[in-house]
Amino acid sequence: CALPISSMVSENKIYAHPASVDSIPSSANQEDIVSMGTTAGRKAGMIVKNTLDCLALELMTSCQAIDIRRR
């Protein structure tokens, strides 16, 4: 069960890359940083989703371990 968790954590590191770094010059070679807000918001949402999934997997694994130990 550690493999999916580690891959989601690794994916979060990719999503943590600042959106403003990927800004493309536009409007007479001026950077439009505001347009990166949507991308940054989507990436933050994916980080939250992956984190919640990781926590759910950890909780499920912990509950299984408690159940096995009680037997």
mmCIF file of N, CA and C in Angstrom:
data_model
loop_
_atom_site.group_PDB
_atom_site.id
_atom_site.type_symbol
_atom_site.label_atom_id
_atom_site.label_comp_id
_atom_site.label_asym_id
_atom_site.label_seq_id
_atom_site.Cartn_x
_atom_site.Cartn_y
_atom_site.Cartn_z
ATOM 1 N N CYS A 1 0.822 -1.196 0.000
ATOM 2 C CA CYS A 1 0.000 0.000 0.000
ATOM 3 C C CYS A 1 0.869 1.263 0.000
ATOM 4 N N ALA A 2 2.159 1.121 0.254
ATOM 5 C CA ALA A 2 3.031 2.291 0.311
ATOM 6 C C ALA A 2 3.294 2.878 -1.081
ATOM 7 N N LEU A 3 3.217 2.048 -2.114
ATOM 8 C CA LEU A 3 3.508 2.530 -3.457
ATOM 9 C C LEU A 3 2.543 3.624 -3.909
ATOM 10 N N PRO A 4 1.218 3.446 -3.803
ATOM 11 C CA PRO A 4 0.331 4.535 -4.225
ATOM 12 C C PRO A 4 0.547 5.808 -3.412
ATOM 13 N N ILE A 5 0.825 5.661 -2.119
ATOM 14 C CA ILE A 5 1.022 6.840 -1.283
ATOM 15 C C ILE A 5 2.281 7.582 -1.715
ATOM 16 N N SER A 6 3.360 6.852 -1.931
ATOM 17 C CA SER A 6 4.603 7.519 -2.329
ATOM 18 C C SER A 6 4.467 8.164 -3.706
ATOM 19 N N SER A 7 3.711 7.553 -4.600
ATOM 20 C CA SER A 7 3.534 8.162 -5.922
ATOM 21 C C SER A 7 2.680 9.427 -5.836
ATOM 22 N N MET A 8 1.680 9.434 -4.948
ATOM 23 C CA MET A 8 0.869 10.644 -4.783
ATOM 24 C C MET A 8 1.668 11.766 -4.132
ATOM 25 N N VAL A 9 2.523 11.425 -3.191
ATOM 26 C CA VAL A 9 3.379 12.433 -2.557
ATOM 27 C C VAL A 9 4.351 12.997 -3.589
ATOM 28 N N SER A 10 4.900 12.127 -4.430
ATOM 29 C CA SER A 10 5.802 12.582 -5.487
ATOM 30 C C SER A 10 5.065 13.485 -6.476
ATOM 31 N N GLU A 11 3.837 13.135 -6.794
ATOM 32 C CA GLU A 11 3.022 13.961 -7.684
ATOM 33 C C GLU A 11 2.771 15.334 -7.061
ATOM 34 N N ASN A 12 2.572 15.374 -5.740
ATOM 35 C CA ASN A 12 2.374 16.651 -5.056
ATOM 36 C C ASN A 12 3.600 17.546 -5.195
ATOM 37 N N LYS A 13 4.785 16.950 -5.197
ATOM 38 C CA LYS A 13 5.997 17.749 -5.376
ATOM 39 C C LYS A 13 6.001 18.407 -6.755
ATOM 40 N N ILE A 14 5.488 17.708 -7.752
ATOM 41 C CA ILE A 14 5.399 18.283 -9.099
ATOM 42 C C ILE A 14 4.385 19.423 -9.108
ATOM 43 N N TYR A 15 3.237 19.214 -8.454
ATOM 44 C CA TYR A 15 2.210 20.255 -8.411
ATOM 45 C C TYR A 15 2.667 21.481 -7.619
ATOM 46 N N ALA A 16 3.635 21.315 -6.720
ATOM 47 C CA ALA A 16 4.105 22.434 -5.906
ATOM 48 C C ALA A 16 5.008 23.388 -6.697
ATOM 49 N N HIS A 17 5.375 23.014 -7.900
ATOM 50 C CA HIS A 17 6.181 23.884 -8.761
ATOM 51 C C HIS A 17 5.401 25.171 -9.019
ATOM 52 N N PRO A 18 5.980 26.349 -8.793
ATOM 53 C CA PRO A 18 5.237 27.602 -8.933
ATOM 54 C C PRO A 18 4.687 27.804 -10.343
ATOM 55 N N ALA A 19 3.425 28.165 -10.442
ATOM 56 C CA ALA A 19 2.802 28.389 -11.745
ATOM 57 C C ALA A 19 3.405 29.590 -12.454
ATOM 58 N N SER A 20 3.863 30.565 -11.714
ATOM 59 C CA SER A 20 4.394 31.790 -12.329
ATOM 60 C C SER A 20 5.682 31.543 -13.113
ATOM 61 N N VAL A 21 6.379 30.454 -12.820
ATOM 62 C CA VAL A 21 7.611 30.141 -13.546
ATOM 63 C C VAL A 21 7.290 29.798 -14.995
ATOM 64 N N ASP A 22 6.124 29.246 -15.240
ATOM 65 C CA ASP A 22 5.726 28.842 -16.588
ATOM 66 C C ASP A 22 5.002 29.940 -17.349
ATOM 67 N N SER A 23 5.067 31.163 -16.870
ATOM 68 C CA SER A 23 4.392 32.276 -17.519
ATOM 69 C C SER A 23 4.998 32.540 -18.893
ATOM 70 N N ILE A 24 4.146 32.824 -19.857
ATOM 71 C CA ILE A 24 4.588 33.085 -21.223
ATOM 72 C C ILE A 24 4.449 34.588 -21.487
ATOM 73 N N PRO A 25 5.485 35.244 -22.011
ATOM 74 C CA PRO A 25 5.389 36.676 -22.303
ATOM 75 C C PRO A 25 4.267 36.961 -23.305
ATOM 76 N N SER A 26 3.490 37.951 -23.004
ATOM 77 C CA SER A 26 2.409 38.357 -23.903
ATOM 78 C C SER A 26 2.198 39.854 -23.754
ATOM 79 N N SER A 27 1.313 40.415 -24.493
ATOM 80 C CA SER A 27 0.974 41.843 -24.411
ATOM 81 C C SER A 27 2.233 42.712 -24.503
ATOM 82 N N ALA A 28 2.832 42.715 -25.651
ATOM 83 C CA ALA A 28 4.031 43.515 -25.912
ATOM 84 C C ALA A 28 5.186 43.089 -25.006
ATOM 85 N N ASN A 29 5.352 41.771 -24.850
ATOM 86 C CA ASN A 29 6.452 41.180 -24.088
ATOM 87 C C ASN A 29 6.372 41.468 -22.583
ATOM 88 N N GLN A 30 5.184 41.694 -22.078
ATOM 89 C CA GLN A 30 4.990 41.856 -20.640
ATOM 90 C C GLN A 30 4.350 40.579 -20.110
ATOM 91 N N GLU A 31 4.780 40.139 -18.956
ATOM 92 C CA GLU A 31 4.253 38.902 -18.393
ATOM 93 C C GLU A 31 2.937 39.172 -17.688
ATOM 94 N N ASP A 32 1.973 38.311 -17.923
ATOM 95 C CA ASP A 32 0.663 38.435 -17.297
ATOM 96 C C ASP A 32 0.579 37.403 -16.173
ATOM 97 N N ILE A 33 1.080 37.745 -14.993
ATOM 98 C CA ILE A 33 1.140 36.816 -13.866
ATOM 99 C C ILE A 33 -0.262 36.474 -13.360
ATOM 100 N N VAL A 34 -1.200 37.399 -13.460
ATOM 101 C CA VAL A 34 -2.553 37.178 -12.949
ATOM 102 C C VAL A 34 -3.200 35.963 -13.617
ATOM 103 N N SER A 35 -2.906 35.727 -14.884
ATOM 104 C CA SER A 35 -3.507 34.598 -15.590
ATOM 105 C C SER A 35 -3.061 33.257 -15.029
ATOM 106 N N MET A 36 -2.008 33.238 -14.214
ATOM 107 C CA MET A 36 -1.522 31.998 -13.629
ATOM 108 C C MET A 36 -2.310 31.614 -12.369
ATOM 109 N N GLY A 37 -3.188 32.484 -11.913
ATOM 110 C CA GLY A 37 -3.963 32.205 -10.699
ATOM 111 C C GLY A 37 -4.844 30.978 -10.837
ATOM 112 N N THR A 38 -5.467 30.803 -11.986
ATOM 113 C CA THR A 38 -6.326 29.641 -12.211
ATOM 114 C C THR A 38 -5.512 28.355 -12.187
ATOM 115 N N THR A 39 -4.360 28.385 -12.837
ATOM 116 C CA THR A 39 -3.496 27.202 -12.854
ATOM 117 C C THR A 39 -3.013 26.876 -11.449
ATOM 118 N N ALA A 40 -2.606 27.893 -10.705
ATOM 119 C CA ALA A 40 -2.141 27.673 -9.337
ATOM 120 C C ALA A 40 -3.261 27.109 -8.467
ATOM 121 N N GLY A 41 -4.481 27.604 -8.660
ATOM 122 C CA GLY A 41 -5.630 27.099 -7.899
ATOM 123 C C GLY A 41 -5.929 25.641 -8.207
ATOM 124 N N ARG A 42 -5.865 25.271 -9.487
ATOM 125 C CA ARG A 42 -6.105 23.871 -9.873
ATOM 126 C C ARG A 42 -5.037 22.957 -9.285
ATOM 127 N N LYS A 43 -3.774 23.423 -9.322
ATOM 128 C CA LYS A 43 -2.692 22.615 -8.770
ATOM 129 C C LYS A 43 -2.846 22.461 -7.259
ATOM 130 N N ALA A 44 -3.253 23.530 -6.589
ATOM 131 C CA ALA A 44 -3.472 23.449 -5.137
ATOM 132 C C ALA A 44 -4.608 22.473 -4.825
ATOM 133 N N GLY A 45 -5.648 22.485 -5.658
ATOM 134 C CA GLY A 45 -6.754 21.545 -5.467
ATOM 135 C C GLY A 45 -6.311 20.097 -5.617
ATOM 136 N N MET A 46 -5.423 19.836 -6.572
ATOM 137 C CA MET A 46 -4.907 18.478 -6.756
ATOM 138 C C MET A 46 -4.039 18.051 -5.571
ATOM 139 N N ILE A 47 -3.278 19.000 -5.014
ATOM 140 C CA ILE A 47 -2.461 18.685 -3.842
ATOM 141 C C ILE A 47 -3.359 18.314 -2.672
ATOM 142 N N VAL A 48 -4.440 19.080 -2.473
ATOM 143 C CA VAL A 48 -5.374 18.781 -1.382
ATOM 144 C C VAL A 48 -6.010 17.413 -1.588
ATOM 145 N N LYS A 49 -6.452 17.118 -2.826
ATOM 146 C CA LYS A 49 -7.075 15.821 -3.118
ATOM 147 C C LYS A 49 -6.103 14.674 -2.854
ATOM 148 N N ASN A 50 -4.876 14.800 -3.348
ATOM 149 C CA ASN A 50 -3.884 13.741 -3.130
ATOM 150 C C ASN A 50 -3.572 13.565 -1.647
ATOM 151 N N THR A 51 -3.490 14.671 -0.926
ATOM 152 C CA THR A 51 -3.202 14.592 0.505
ATOM 153 C C THR A 51 -4.331 13.886 1.242
ATOM 154 N N LEU A 52 -5.576 14.224 0.909
ATOM 155 C CA LEU A 52 -6.722 13.555 1.545
ATOM 156 C C LEU A 52 -6.738 12.067 1.209
ATOM 157 N N ASP A 53 -6.412 11.721 -0.029
ATOM 158 C CA ASP A 53 -6.353 10.309 -0.418
ATOM 159 C C ASP A 53 -5.257 9.575 0.356
ATOM 160 N N CYS A 54 -4.098 10.224 0.518
ATOM 161 C CA CYS A 54 -3.003 9.612 1.284
ATOM 162 C C CYS A 54 -3.423 9.395 2.730
ATOM 163 N N LEU A 55 -4.059 10.390 3.324
ATOM 164 C CA LEU A 55 -4.504 10.256 4.705
ATOM 165 C C LEU A 55 -5.554 9.151 4.849
ATOM 166 N N ALA A 56 -6.445 9.042 3.864
ATOM 167 C CA ALA A 56 -7.459 7.984 3.905
ATOM 168 C C ALA A 56 -6.805 6.602 3.822
ATOM 169 N N LEU A 57 -5.815 6.466 2.959
ATOM 170 C CA LEU A 57 -5.116 5.181 2.847
ATOM 171 C C LEU A 57 -4.363 4.847 4.128
ATOM 172 N N GLU A 58 -3.728 5.839 4.717
ATOM 173 C CA GLU A 58 -3.012 5.615 5.978
ATOM 174 C C GLU A 58 -3.982 5.218 7.090
ATOM 175 N N LEU A 59 -5.135 5.874 7.144
ATOM 176 C CA LEU A 59 -6.141 5.561 8.165
ATOM 177 C C LEU A 59 -6.684 4.149 7.964
ATOM 178 N N MET A 60 -6.962 3.787 6.712
ATOM 179 C CA MET A 60 -7.462 2.446 6.425
ATOM 180 C C MET A 60 -6.430 1.382 6.807
ATOM 181 N N THR A 61 -5.170 1.635 6.482
ATOM 182 C CA THR A 61 -4.104 0.700 6.830
ATOM 183 C C THR A 61 -3.968 0.564 8.343
ATOM 184 N N SER A 62 -4.070 1.679 9.044
ATOM 185 C CA SER A 62 -3.988 1.653 10.514
ATOM 186 C C SER A 62 -5.143 0.864 11.115
ATOM 187 N N CYS A 63 -6.335 1.061 10.577
ATOM 188 C CA CYS A 63 -7.498 0.315 11.077
ATOM 189 C C CYS A 63 -7.347 -1.170 10.821
ATOM 190 N N GLN A 64 -6.810 -1.538 9.674
ATOM 191 C CA GLN A 64 -6.579 -2.959 9.380
ATOM 192 C C GLN A 64 -5.555 -3.533 10.355
ATOM 193 N N ALA A 65 -4.510 -2.782 10.651
ATOM 194 C CA ALA A 65 -3.493 -3.258 11.577
ATOM 195 C C ALA A 65 -4.070 -3.451 12.986
ATOM 196 N N ILE A 66 -4.907 -2.534 13.412
ATOM 197 C CA ILE A 66 -5.559 -2.680 14.723
ATOM 198 C C ILE A 66 -6.451 -3.904 14.742
ATOM 199 N N ASP A 67 -7.192 -4.112 13.649
ATOM 200 C CA ASP A 67 -8.073 -5.265 13.551
ATOM 201 C C ASP A 67 -7.285 -6.580 13.597
ATOM 202 N N ILE A 68 -6.199 -6.654 12.895
ATOM 203 C CA ILE A 68 -5.374 -7.863 12.869
ATOM 204 C C ILE A 68 -4.758 -8.097 14.244
ATOM 205 N N ARG A 69 -4.315 -7.046 14.884
ATOM 206 C CA ARG A 69 -3.664 -7.174 16.195
ATOM 207 C C ARG A 69 -4.653 -7.656 17.263
ATOM 208 N N ARG A 70 -5.926 -7.302 17.132
ATOM 209 C CA ARG A 70 -6.936 -7.712 18.123
ATOM 210 C C ARG A 70 -7.244 -9.210 18.048
ATOM 211 N N ARG A 71 -6.990 -9.835 16.925
ATOM 212 C CA ARG A 71 -7.335 -11.243 16.747
ATOM 213 C C ARG A 71 -6.544 -12.136 17.626
#
